[in-house]
Amino acid sequence: MRNPLSKKIIGIEPSGIRKFFDIVSEMPDAISLGVGEPDFDTPWNVREEGIYTLEKGRTFYTSNAGLKELREEISRYVNRKYDLHYDPVHEIFVTVGGSEAIDVALRCMTDPGDEVLIPQPSYVSYLPCAVMADAVPVPIELKAENDFKLTKEQLLNSITNKTKILVLPYPNNPTGAIMTKEELEELVPVIIEKDLYVISDEIYAELTYGGKRHCSIGSLPGMKERTIVINGFSKAFAMTGWRLGYACGPAPVIEQMVKLHQFAIMCAPTNSQFAAVEALKNCDMEVEMMVEAYDQRRRFLLNAFKEMGLECFEPYGAFYVFPSIKKFGMTSEEFATRLLSEQKLAVVPGTAFGASGEGFVRISYAYSIENLKVGLERIQKFIESLGGNDGRI
């Protein structure tokens, strides 16, 4: 009997993150600092709108591109927040989470053999989505000494005559790195000269700290017509389970993305879309409150790492820290596995986000200060067992 499975799918390794979460679920006294999910409830007014929508029977399909009212609100939101200007009818469409937008964008924009540049460490889905689109993923190894930012030189050195798309994953998961307007401006002449398109994943755009404000590369001169901006509601609005994202970009590209979305999905969940309208209109204060809490946790972790002698560059975005564990002479996988086995604490090996993550682990601060304290105590004990530090948290 012929094998029913595609070789390109068989060749994709499952995410290394899942293994650790599965183990934690079977260890009742284990805790995790690995999940990239807000610990806050969705704001009450958003939940209330979702409930009201169900009570009123608004449970039918929306337009394939999404609820018109939501697309209009997205257009106003990205304009006031990021100086992005998109027609809600032709240049915006609503997806089932930001992940669907990444998948659909790559499948619509690449032909077999096209190369997709993927700065790493970065979100686990970019590379397999490129493979599933029959494109060729080309990782770019980001450097800790550059604060995991993509440099002009790295970009130039990675481009060939087959390069079509650059993925820009900022603010970055797993490192927490951001890129400023000035740093993005250095990339723009290269992108335009080499006629590249950009998929800018900005799902953490609201989560920046230390007075750093997010800049979208799509807002820079000459970039709107060659950029797909991807964002969503999971991180900033604590709406992971509502499964709602969106893509903004040139009308010809969005038209084709909607076509694929129509045949594969039909439309995003209707009650989630109504709730998202409320989130965009009336949740600025709730988002600011969550950002303040994340920033407190971020500074708490960085200070604790400094006291225990754990090297970590200062991240200004998302809700992750990416400390180096190189001095312990273990791979990232070994460090995370032993930490889980010996101290029953789950963190994510840096290599889950690409080979350049070797020597680092990802720790999420989407947890309460109380949970972070317990986690840090366990890290301290583990480091002491290795003879790595005599200090205390």
XYZ file of C-alpha atoms in Angstrom:
393
model
C 0.000 0.000 0.000
C 1.291 3.461 -0.897
C 2.368 5.664 2.036
C -0.446 8.221 2.466
C 1.819 10.798 4.130
C 3.858 13.543 2.503
C 7.603 13.208 3.001
C 7.905 16.929 3.721
C 5.482 16.568 6.660
C 7.137 13.419 7.989
C 10.441 15.304 7.967
C 9.195 18.065 10.265
C 10.173 17.519 13.880
C 7.520 18.272 16.500
C 8.122 21.288 18.716
C 10.620 20.576 21.502
C 8.467 22.641 23.839
C 5.643 20.103 23.954
C 7.787 17.327 25.424
C 8.497 19.315 28.576
C 4.869 20.353 29.005
C 3.757 16.728 28.668
C 6.213 15.666 31.380
C 5.088 18.463 33.705
C 1.466 17.373 33.347
C 2.452 13.979 34.764
C 4.402 15.452 37.731
C 1.954 16.840 40.298
C 4.588 18.774 42.265
C 6.361 20.180 39.205
C 5.899 23.772 38.091
C 6.506 25.399 34.734
C 8.032 28.693 33.718
C 7.838 27.659 30.102
C 4.395 28.507 28.771
C 4.058 31.618 26.599
C 0.548 32.429 27.772
C -0.652 35.367 29.910
C -1.677 34.372 33.422
C -4.302 37.131 33.422
C -7.942 36.445 32.650
C -9.347 38.071 29.549
C -10.642 41.514 30.661
C -14.166 41.246 32.032
C -15.760 43.640 29.550
C -14.413 41.493 26.699
C -15.762 38.292 28.266
C -19.074 40.033 28.880
C -19.299 41.012 25.226
C -18.632 37.405 24.236
C -21.400 36.211 26.557
C -23.789 38.887 25.271
C -23.045 37.870 21.694
C -24.024 34.272 22.463
C -27.160 35.358 24.317
C -28.238 37.389 21.300
C -27.710 34.412 19.002
C -24.885 35.993 16.984
C -23.499 32.581 16.148
C -23.556 32.604 12.344
C -20.691 32.856 9.867
C -19.165 36.268 9.302
C -17.604 37.404 6.059
C -14.605 35.261 5.101
C -12.375 38.284 5.689
C -13.919 38.871 9.085
C -16.587 41.003 10.696
C -16.639 44.385 8.959
C -16.913 46.213 12.283
C -13.827 44.389 13.561
C -11.754 45.149 10.471
C -12.681 48.815 10.772
C -11.657 48.813 14.425
C -8.359 47.058 13.595
C -7.695 49.772 10.999
C -8.248 52.518 13.596
C -6.213 50.657 16.218
C -3.056 50.076 14.134
C -3.284 53.669 12.922
C -3.320 55.202 16.403
C -0.849 52.703 17.887
C 1.717 52.099 15.144
C 1.098 54.713 12.433
C -0.078 52.013 10.015
C -2.713 52.927 7.449
C -4.806 50.114 5.977
C -8.125 49.998 4.153
C -10.348 47.733 6.286
C -12.161 46.358 3.237
C -9.235 45.365 1.027
C -6.086 45.359 3.196
C -7.110 43.636 6.451
C -8.452 40.191 7.197
C -9.161 38.251 10.382
C -7.568 34.869 11.075
C -7.736 32.020 13.570
C -4.851 33.326 15.650
C -1.679 34.905 14.344
C -0.325 31.449 13.527
C -2.864 30.946 10.751
C -1.846 34.287 9.270
C 1.802 33.168 9.144
C 0.870 29.897 7.442
C -1.470 31.498 4.911
C 0.956 34.312 4.087
C 3.783 31.890 3.322
C 1.597 29.580 1.246
C 0.215 32.475 -0.795
C 3.502 34.268 -1.362
C 6.025 31.502 -2.102
C 6.579 29.153 -5.010
C 8.586 25.923 -4.724
C 12.239 26.762 -4.208
C 11.737 30.339 -3.010
C 13.916 31.099 -0.006
C 12.519 32.474 3.236
C 14.957 34.155 5.623
C 14.177 33.298 9.250
C 16.191 35.024 11.990
C 16.674 32.574 14.867
C 16.131 31.983 17.747
C 12.483 32.637 16.933
C 8.954 31.268 17.112
C 8.788 27.571 16.309
C 6.231 27.792 13.476
C 8.108 29.875 10.901
C 10.400 27.153 9.632
C 7.850 24.301 9.351
C 5.303 26.641 7.768
C 7.892 27.553 5.121
C 8.549 23.844 4.495
C 4.827 23.106 4.194
C 4.596 25.933 1.644
C 7.315 24.197 -0.446
C 9.669 27.091 0.239
C 13.252 26.765 1.470
C 13.789 28.113 5.007
C 17.140 29.863 5.490
C 17.937 30.481 9.169
C 19.939 33.578 10.124
C 21.820 33.056 13.379
C 21.189 35.988 15.697
C 23.954 36.819 18.181
C 23.706 37.509 21.907
C 26.407 40.172 21.538
C 24.006 42.053 19.229
C 21.123 41.573 21.689
C 19.625 39.107 19.183
C 18.831 41.887 16.690
C 19.079 41.345 12.935
C 21.890 43.439 11.458
C 22.204 44.841 7.961
C 25.354 42.775 7.407
C 23.655 39.527 8.420
C 20.756 40.257 6.090
C 23.016 41.048 3.135
C 25.095 37.924 3.677
C 21.983 35.710 3.666
C 20.366 36.926 0.446
C 20.629 34.934 -2.783
C 18.859 35.262 -6.116
C 16.210 32.874 -4.726
C 15.397 34.913 -1.623
C 11.830 36.221 -1.614
C 10.696 36.767 1.984
C 12.229 37.980 5.220
C 10.452 37.051 8.434
C 10.847 39.768 11.080
C 9.993 38.323 14.505
C 10.035 41.377 16.783
C 9.388 41.757 19.677
C 10.973 38.351 19.738
C 9.922 35.015 21.158
C 12.028 33.533 22.827
C 14.665 36.203 23.478
C 12.532 39.255 24.293
C 14.635 41.298 21.858
C 13.171 44.299 20.071
C 14.298 46.393 17.118
C 14.057 50.172 17.253
C 12.932 52.405 14.409
C 16.544 53.372 13.709
C 17.638 49.727 13.555
C 14.793 48.819 11.209
C 15.622 51.798 8.987
C 19.067 50.285 8.367
C 17.409 47.179 6.880
C 14.966 49.007 4.601
C 17.385 49.968 1.760
C 18.555 46.348 1.523
C 15.002 45.007 1.479
C 13.976 47.442 -1.261
C 17.144 47.026 -3.344
C 16.900 43.226 -3.230
C 13.131 43.354 -3.855
C 12.195 41.311 -0.793
C 8.850 40.982 0.955
C 8.568 41.046 4.726
C 6.312 39.056 7.043
C 6.448 41.102 10.236
C 5.132 39.133 13.215
C 4.110 41.796 15.730
C 2.008 39.707 18.117
C 3.957 41.139 21.109
C 3.857 44.752 19.869
C 2.044 46.037 22.961
C 4.477 44.336 25.337
C 7.514 46.632 25.388
C 9.303 48.073 28.416
C 11.800 50.624 29.639
C 10.277 53.431 27.591
C 10.791 51.493 24.349
C 7.841 51.778 21.954
C 7.230 49.285 19.183
C 7.880 50.413 15.626
C 6.385 48.468 12.739
C 8.581 48.182 9.665
C 5.372 48.539 7.635
C 5.161 52.176 8.764
C 8.534 53.110 7.245
C 8.735 54.758 3.791
C 8.601 52.285 0.917
C 7.666 49.314 3.115
C 3.848 49.216 3.238
C 3.569 47.724 -0.262
C 6.031 44.925 0.550
C 5.080 44.065 4.152
C 2.495 41.746 5.685
C 1.925 42.838 9.287
C 0.652 40.024 11.525
C -0.852 40.663 14.928
C -3.586 39.325 17.164
C -5.326 39.295 20.517
C -3.683 36.394 22.374
C -0.818 38.172 24.106
C -1.750 41.822 24.667
C -5.386 41.142 25.551
C -4.905 37.771 27.292
C -7.175 36.074 24.731
C -5.187 32.957 23.808
C -8.191 30.620 23.834
C -10.344 32.924 21.725
C -8.095 32.113 18.730
C -8.101 35.409 16.891
C -5.482 37.213 14.855
C -5.266 39.421 11.794
C -3.102 40.299 8.830
C -2.633 43.699 7.193
C -0.957 44.140 3.836
C -1.194 45.006 0.145
C -4.644 44.333 -1.289
C -3.489 41.806 -3.956
C -1.784 39.672 -1.296
C -4.628 39.939 1.224
C -7.102 38.942 -1.498
C -5.240 35.689 -2.105
C -4.788 35.018 1.606
C -8.540 35.380 2.123
C -9.116 32.927 -0.715
C -7.017 30.242 0.979
C -8.567 31.063 4.374
C -12.037 30.714 2.804
C -11.415 27.188 1.554
C -9.547 25.959 4.647
C -11.291 27.763 7.503
C -14.348 29.742 6.255
C -14.102 32.428 8.966
C -12.744 33.072 12.442
C -15.062 32.375 15.429
C -17.922 34.856 15.397
C -18.260 35.493 19.129
C -14.475 35.999 19.366
C -14.707 38.665 16.688
C -17.426 40.594 18.497
C -15.437 40.360 21.735
C -12.322 41.625 19.941
C -14.126 44.790 18.877
C -14.705 45.549 22.562
C -11.044 44.784 23.343
C -9.752 47.247 20.746
C -12.189 49.976 21.745
C -12.110 49.846 25.524
C -9.141 47.903 26.942
C -6.193 50.304 26.791
C -6.137 50.611 30.592
C -6.285 46.836 31.107
C -3.417 46.323 28.664
C -1.344 48.999 30.429
C -1.984 47.266 33.763
C -0.776 43.937 32.402
C 2.296 45.549 30.818
C 3.201 47.166 34.160
C 2.910 43.782 35.893
C 5.061 42.081 33.242
C 7.683 44.801 33.552
C 7.830 44.326 37.332
C 8.357 40.593 36.837
C 10.946 41.205 34.103
C 13.026 43.419 36.401
C 12.598 40.970 39.271
C 13.989 38.100 37.186
C 16.899 40.096 35.786
C 17.915 41.214 39.290
C 17.679 37.636 40.600
C 19.796 36.316 37.714
C 22.425 38.956 38.441
C 22.567 37.930 42.097
C 22.979 34.248 41.260
C 25.564 34.913 38.549
C 23.387 33.824 35.624
C 24.262 35.854 32.541
C 21.251 37.364 30.739
C 20.996 40.332 28.379
C 18.165 42.749 29.147
C 15.089 42.062 26.978
C 12.703 44.933 26.267
C 9.800 43.063 24.703
C 7.388 40.111 24.953
C 7.385 38.254 28.307
C 10.493 36.079 28.128
C 14.062 36.124 29.366
C 16.773 34.108 27.641
C 19.622 33.482 30.097
C 22.869 31.844 29.027
C 23.723 28.488 30.611
C 26.942 27.962 28.634
C 29.209 28.139 31.674
C 27.712 24.932 33.068
C 29.112 22.820 30.226
C 25.759 21.329 29.257
C 23.596 21.587 26.189
C 20.337 23.466 26.541
C 18.434 20.201 26.363
C 20.576 18.624 29.081
C 20.207 21.641 31.362
C 16.421 21.792 30.960
C 16.028 18.026 31.339
C 18.102 17.877 34.515
C 16.401 20.952 35.982
C 13.039 19.277 35.443
C 14.208 15.914 36.777
C 16.120 17.201 39.820
C 14.167 20.317 40.801
C 10.835 19.680 39.050
C 10.933 22.986 37.206
C 10.226 23.227 33.494
C 11.954 25.765 31.270
C 12.360 25.537 27.505
C 15.693 24.631 25.856
C 16.902 27.396 23.572
C 17.328 24.893 20.749
C 13.530 24.534 20.542
C 13.714 27.876 18.709
C 16.539 27.006 16.344
C 20.120 25.768 16.516
C 21.373 29.241 17.445
C 19.463 28.913 20.731
C 22.063 26.432 21.969
C 23.514 27.522 25.288
C 20.357 29.331 26.406
C 16.994 28.516 27.967
C 13.715 30.387 27.693
C 11.953 31.408 30.880
C 8.526 33.039 30.693
C 7.451 35.704 33.164
C 3.776 35.327 32.289
C 3.452 34.023 35.849
C 2.827 35.631 39.241
C 5.718 36.930 41.343
C 4.955 34.125 43.813
C 5.426 31.441 41.159
C 8.531 33.155 39.853
C 10.027 33.161 43.357
C 9.484 29.412 43.688
C 10.973 28.840 40.250
C 14.016 30.963 41.041
C 14.594 29.085 44.288
C 14.654 25.834 42.340
C 17.043 27.270 39.742
C 19.283 28.464 42.584
C 19.347 24.994 44.154
C 20.102 23.410 40.798
C 22.979 25.805 40.108
C 24.393 25.196 43.583
C 24.260 21.448 42.967
C 26.448 22.061 39.929
C 28.904 24.067 41.995
C 28.047 27.142 39.976
C 27.261 29.697 42.686
C 27.304 30.266 46.426
C 24.965 33.273 46.395
C 21.348 33.439 47.356
C 18.281 34.911 45.756
